[in-house]
Tab-separated table of C-alpha atoms and ligand atoms in Angstrom:
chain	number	residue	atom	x	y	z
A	1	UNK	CA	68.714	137.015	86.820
A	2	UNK	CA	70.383	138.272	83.445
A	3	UNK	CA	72.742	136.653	81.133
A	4	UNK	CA	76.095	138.563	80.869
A	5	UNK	CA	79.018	138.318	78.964
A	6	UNK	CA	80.769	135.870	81.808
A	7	UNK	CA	77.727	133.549	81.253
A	8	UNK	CA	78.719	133.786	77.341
A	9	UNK	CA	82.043	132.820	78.531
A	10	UNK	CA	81.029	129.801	80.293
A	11	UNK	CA	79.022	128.368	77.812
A	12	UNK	CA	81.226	128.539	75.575
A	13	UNK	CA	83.809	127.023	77.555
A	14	UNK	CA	81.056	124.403	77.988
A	15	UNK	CA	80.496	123.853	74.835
A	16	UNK	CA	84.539	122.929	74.273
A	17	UNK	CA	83.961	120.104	76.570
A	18	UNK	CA	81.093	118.750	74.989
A	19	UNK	CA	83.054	118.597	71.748
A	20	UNK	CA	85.744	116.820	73.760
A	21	UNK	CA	83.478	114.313	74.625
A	22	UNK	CA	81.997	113.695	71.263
A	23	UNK	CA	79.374	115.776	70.589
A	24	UNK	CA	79.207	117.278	66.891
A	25	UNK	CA	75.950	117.974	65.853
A	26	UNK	CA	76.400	121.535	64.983
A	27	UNK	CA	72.930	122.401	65.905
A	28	UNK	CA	72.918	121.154	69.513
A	29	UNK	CA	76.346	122.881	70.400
A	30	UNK	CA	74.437	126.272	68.921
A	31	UNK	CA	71.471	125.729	70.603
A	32	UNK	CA	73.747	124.714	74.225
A	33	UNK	CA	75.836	127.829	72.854
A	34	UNK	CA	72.779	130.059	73.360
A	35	UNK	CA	70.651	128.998	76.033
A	36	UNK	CA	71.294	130.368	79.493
A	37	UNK	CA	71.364	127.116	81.577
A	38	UNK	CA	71.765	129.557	84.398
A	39	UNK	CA	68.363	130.782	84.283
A	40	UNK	CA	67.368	127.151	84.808
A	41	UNK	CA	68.983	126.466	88.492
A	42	UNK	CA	67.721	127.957	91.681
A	43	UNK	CA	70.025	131.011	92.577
A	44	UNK	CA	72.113	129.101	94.922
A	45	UNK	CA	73.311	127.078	91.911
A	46	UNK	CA	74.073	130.294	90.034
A	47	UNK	CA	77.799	129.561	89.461
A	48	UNK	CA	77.893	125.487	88.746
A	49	UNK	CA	75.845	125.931	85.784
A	50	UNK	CA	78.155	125.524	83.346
A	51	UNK	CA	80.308	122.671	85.005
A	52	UNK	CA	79.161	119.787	82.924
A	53	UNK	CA	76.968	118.487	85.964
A	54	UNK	CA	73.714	117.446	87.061
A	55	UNK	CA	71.880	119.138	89.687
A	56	UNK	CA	68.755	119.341	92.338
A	57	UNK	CA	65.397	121.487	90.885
A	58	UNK	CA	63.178	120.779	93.715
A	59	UNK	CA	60.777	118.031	94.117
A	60	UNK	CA	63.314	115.866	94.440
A	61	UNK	CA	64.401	116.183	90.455
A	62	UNK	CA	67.474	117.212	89.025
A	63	UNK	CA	68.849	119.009	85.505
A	64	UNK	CA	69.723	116.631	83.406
A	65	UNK	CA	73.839	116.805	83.270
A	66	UNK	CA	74.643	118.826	79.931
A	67	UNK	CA	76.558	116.038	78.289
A	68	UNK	CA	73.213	113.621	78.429
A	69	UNK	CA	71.521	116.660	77.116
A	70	UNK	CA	73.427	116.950	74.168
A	71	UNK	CA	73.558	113.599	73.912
A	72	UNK	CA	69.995	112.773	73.743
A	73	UNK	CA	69.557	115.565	71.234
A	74	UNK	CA	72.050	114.532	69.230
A	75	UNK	CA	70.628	111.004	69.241
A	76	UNK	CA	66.955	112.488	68.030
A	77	UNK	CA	68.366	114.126	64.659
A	78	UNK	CA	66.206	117.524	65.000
A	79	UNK	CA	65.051	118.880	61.783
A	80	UNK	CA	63.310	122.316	61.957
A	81	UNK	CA	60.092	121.743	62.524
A	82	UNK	CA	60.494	118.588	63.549
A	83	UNK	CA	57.266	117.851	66.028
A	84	UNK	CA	59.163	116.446	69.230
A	85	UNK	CA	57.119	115.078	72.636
A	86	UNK	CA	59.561	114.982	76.188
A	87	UNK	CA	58.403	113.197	78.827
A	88	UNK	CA	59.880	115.320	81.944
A	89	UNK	CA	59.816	118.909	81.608
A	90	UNK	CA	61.835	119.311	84.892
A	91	UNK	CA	63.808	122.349	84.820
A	92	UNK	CA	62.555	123.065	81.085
A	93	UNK	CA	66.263	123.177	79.877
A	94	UNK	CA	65.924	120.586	77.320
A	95	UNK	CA	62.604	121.902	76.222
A	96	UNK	CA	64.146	125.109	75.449
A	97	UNK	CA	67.231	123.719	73.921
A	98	UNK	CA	65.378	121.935	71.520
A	99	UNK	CA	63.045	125.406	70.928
A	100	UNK	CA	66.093	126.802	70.382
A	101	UNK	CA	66.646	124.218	67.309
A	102	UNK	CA	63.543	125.108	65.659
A	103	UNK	CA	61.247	122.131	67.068
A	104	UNK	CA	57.787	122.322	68.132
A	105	UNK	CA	58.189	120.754	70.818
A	106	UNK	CA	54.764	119.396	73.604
A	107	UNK	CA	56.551	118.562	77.059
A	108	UNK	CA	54.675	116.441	79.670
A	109	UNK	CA	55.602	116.869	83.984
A	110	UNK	CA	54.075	114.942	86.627
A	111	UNK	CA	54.655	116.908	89.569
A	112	UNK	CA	52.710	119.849	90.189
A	113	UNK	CA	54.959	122.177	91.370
A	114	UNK	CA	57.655	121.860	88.905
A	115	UNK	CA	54.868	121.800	85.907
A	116	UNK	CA	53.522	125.419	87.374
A	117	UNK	CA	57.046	127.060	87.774
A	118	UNK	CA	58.183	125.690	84.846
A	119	UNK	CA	55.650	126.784	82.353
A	120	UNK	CA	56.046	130.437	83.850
A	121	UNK	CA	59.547	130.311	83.119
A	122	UNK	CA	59.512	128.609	79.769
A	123	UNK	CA	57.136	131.795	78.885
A	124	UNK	CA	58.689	134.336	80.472
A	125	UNK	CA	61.874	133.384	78.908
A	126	UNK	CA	60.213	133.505	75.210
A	127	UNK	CA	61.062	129.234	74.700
A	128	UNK	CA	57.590	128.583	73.146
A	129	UNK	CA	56.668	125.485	73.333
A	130	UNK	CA	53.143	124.526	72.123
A	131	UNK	CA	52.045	122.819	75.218
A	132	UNK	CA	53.865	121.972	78.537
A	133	UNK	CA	50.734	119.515	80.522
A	134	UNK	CA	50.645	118.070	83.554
A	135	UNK	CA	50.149	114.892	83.360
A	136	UNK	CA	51.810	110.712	83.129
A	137	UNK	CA	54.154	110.365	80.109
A	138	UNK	CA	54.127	107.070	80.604
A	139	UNK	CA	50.734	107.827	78.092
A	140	UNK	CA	52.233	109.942	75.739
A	141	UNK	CA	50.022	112.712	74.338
A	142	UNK	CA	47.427	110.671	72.267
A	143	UNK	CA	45.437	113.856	70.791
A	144	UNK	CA	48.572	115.820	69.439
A	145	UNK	CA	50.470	112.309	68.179
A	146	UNK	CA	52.343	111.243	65.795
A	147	UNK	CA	55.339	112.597	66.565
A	148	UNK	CA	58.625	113.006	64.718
A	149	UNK	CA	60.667	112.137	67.980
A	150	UNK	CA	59.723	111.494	71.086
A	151	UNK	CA	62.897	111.955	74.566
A	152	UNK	CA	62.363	110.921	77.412
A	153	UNK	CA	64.547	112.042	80.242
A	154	UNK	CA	63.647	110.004	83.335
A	155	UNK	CA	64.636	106.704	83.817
A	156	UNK	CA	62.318	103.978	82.369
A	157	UNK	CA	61.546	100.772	83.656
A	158	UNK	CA	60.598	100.035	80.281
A	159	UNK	CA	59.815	100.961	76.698
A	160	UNK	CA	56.113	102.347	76.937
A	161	UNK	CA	53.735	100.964	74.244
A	162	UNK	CA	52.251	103.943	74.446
A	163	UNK	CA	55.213	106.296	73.005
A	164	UNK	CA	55.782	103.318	70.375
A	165	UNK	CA	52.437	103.679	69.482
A	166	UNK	CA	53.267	107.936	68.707
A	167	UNK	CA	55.766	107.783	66.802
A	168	UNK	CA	55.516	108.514	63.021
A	169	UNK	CA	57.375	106.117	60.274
A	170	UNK	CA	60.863	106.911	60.366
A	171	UNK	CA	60.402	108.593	63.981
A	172	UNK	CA	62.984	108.247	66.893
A	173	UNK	CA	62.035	107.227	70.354
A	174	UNK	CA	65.771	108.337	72.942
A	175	UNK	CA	64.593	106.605	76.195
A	176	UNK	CA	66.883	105.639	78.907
A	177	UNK	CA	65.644	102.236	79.756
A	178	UNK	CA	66.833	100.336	82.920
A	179	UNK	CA	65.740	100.566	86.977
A	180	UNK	CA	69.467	101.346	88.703
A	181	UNK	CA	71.196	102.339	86.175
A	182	UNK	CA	69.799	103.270	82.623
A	183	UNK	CA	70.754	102.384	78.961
A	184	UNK	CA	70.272	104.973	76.352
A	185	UNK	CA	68.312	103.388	74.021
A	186	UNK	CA	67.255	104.579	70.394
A	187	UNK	CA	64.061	102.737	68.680
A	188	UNK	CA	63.372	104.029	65.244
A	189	UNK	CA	60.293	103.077	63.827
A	190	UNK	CA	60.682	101.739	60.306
A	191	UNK	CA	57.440	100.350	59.515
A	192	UNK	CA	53.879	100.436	61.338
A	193	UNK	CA	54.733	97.105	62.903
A	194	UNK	CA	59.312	97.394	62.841
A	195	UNK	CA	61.176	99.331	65.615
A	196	UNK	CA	65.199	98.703	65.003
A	197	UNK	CA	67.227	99.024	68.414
A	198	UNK	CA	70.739	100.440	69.139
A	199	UNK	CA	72.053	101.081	72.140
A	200	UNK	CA	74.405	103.882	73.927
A	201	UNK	CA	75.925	102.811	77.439
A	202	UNK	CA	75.050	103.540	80.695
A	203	UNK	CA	73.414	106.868	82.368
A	204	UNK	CA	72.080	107.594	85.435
A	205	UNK	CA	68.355	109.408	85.378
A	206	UNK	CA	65.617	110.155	88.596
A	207	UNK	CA	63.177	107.905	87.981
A	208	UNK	CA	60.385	107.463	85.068
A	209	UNK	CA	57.097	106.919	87.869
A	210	UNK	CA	53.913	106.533	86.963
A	211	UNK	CA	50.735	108.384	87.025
A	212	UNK	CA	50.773	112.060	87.922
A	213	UNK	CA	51.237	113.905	91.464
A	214	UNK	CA	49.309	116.845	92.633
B	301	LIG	N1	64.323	117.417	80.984
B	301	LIG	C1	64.554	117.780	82.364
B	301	LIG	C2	65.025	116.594	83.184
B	301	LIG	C3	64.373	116.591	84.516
B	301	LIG	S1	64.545	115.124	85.491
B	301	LIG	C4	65.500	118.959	82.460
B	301	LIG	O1	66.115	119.341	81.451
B	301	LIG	O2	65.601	119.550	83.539
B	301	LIG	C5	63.196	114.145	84.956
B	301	LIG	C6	61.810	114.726	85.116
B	301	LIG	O3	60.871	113.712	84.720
B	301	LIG	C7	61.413	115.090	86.555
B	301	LIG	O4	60.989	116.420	86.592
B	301	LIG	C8	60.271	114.127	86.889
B	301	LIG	O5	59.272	114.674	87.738
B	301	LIG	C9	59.715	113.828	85.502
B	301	LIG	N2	58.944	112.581	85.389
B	301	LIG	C10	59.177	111.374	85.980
B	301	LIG	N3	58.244	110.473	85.615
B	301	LIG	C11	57.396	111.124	84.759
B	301	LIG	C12	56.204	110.735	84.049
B	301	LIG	N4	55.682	109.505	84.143
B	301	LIG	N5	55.605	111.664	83.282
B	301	LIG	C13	56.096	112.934	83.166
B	301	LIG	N6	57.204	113.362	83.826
B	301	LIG	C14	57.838	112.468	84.612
């Protein structure tokens, strides 16, 4: 598949609507700007990609909707550079939306089949990131820790100690918390031992399970 001028045109009209709906961070509506979501959907999907929608990836997973991808990345602050950790690699459109920004970013995916083709893509696309693993986010990614920010885009029962536990002084932890539906939720660390809470309404996310799946 190639990106084409009509594609151009789409995201861009995209992007409008994401500005409608609140998003300013300059840096996520450059990074949305650029990225061909496109490349992200299987085939049959080709021409919804830049309807502001979520959609099936196989394994029973979806694409985050664009808005909640914005969102969420406007909600972790990216500096470049900023060492970032996303539990749910999925499609790999977030991961390379935040490569886009200039983050290093380690992405964790616990089903098999979406880790392999996603990696491939991620690669053959040129979206570096310095590790995609198979494995359970619910237990971060101990040996490359602390992290800057941590996302997570699956819907979590709970906050993990674990990700608490990774985050630097000052990081941000974007989980959506909640079992039906989900609450965005921002903890930033601001002490070894202080988190401070806020909280963003209601999404809707496949679920955060644990362990991995071969
Ligand atoms: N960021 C993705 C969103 C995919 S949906 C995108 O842009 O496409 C959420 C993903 O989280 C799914 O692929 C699901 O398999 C994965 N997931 C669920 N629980 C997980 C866990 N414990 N560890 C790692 N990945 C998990």
């Amino acid at each position: 598949m190639r990106d084409t001028a009509k594609h151009q045109g789409l995201r861009n009209q995209l992007i409008s609507v994401l500005q409608q709906k609140g998003i300013n961070d300059k840096r996520v509506l450059q990074a949305m700007q650029s990225v061909p979501r496109h490349l992200f959907l299987e085939s049959g999907f080709e021409d919804f990609a830049y309807q502001d929608k979520a959609f099936p990836i196989g394994a029973g997973q979806t694409i985050s909707q664009p808005y909640t991808v914005a969102f969420q990345s406007q909600l972790l602050q990216v500096k470049p550079d900023d060492k970032i950790l996303e539990i749910g690699t999925g499609s790999g459109y977030q991961t390379a939306v935040l490569c886009k920004m200039g983050a290093k970013v380690f992405t964790i995916e616990r089903q098999i089949e979406l880790y392999k083709k996603t990696s491939k893509l991620l690669a053959a696309l040129r979206y570096n990131p310095r590790v995609v693993s198979f494995g359970d986010g619910y237990k971060g990614l101990p040996t490359d820790a602390p992290f800057d920010s941590i996302i997570v885009t699956a819907g979590a029962p709970y906050i993990p100690q674990a990700l608490m536990a990774q985050l630097k002084i000052g990081g941000r932890l974007v989980i959506p918390v909640g079992e039906d539906t989900q609450i965005m939720t921002l903890l930033v660390r601001s002490s070894e031992t202080h988190f401070e809470q806020q909280e963003f309404g209601d999404f809707r996310f496949v679920p955060m399970l644990e362990d991995k799946n071969r």
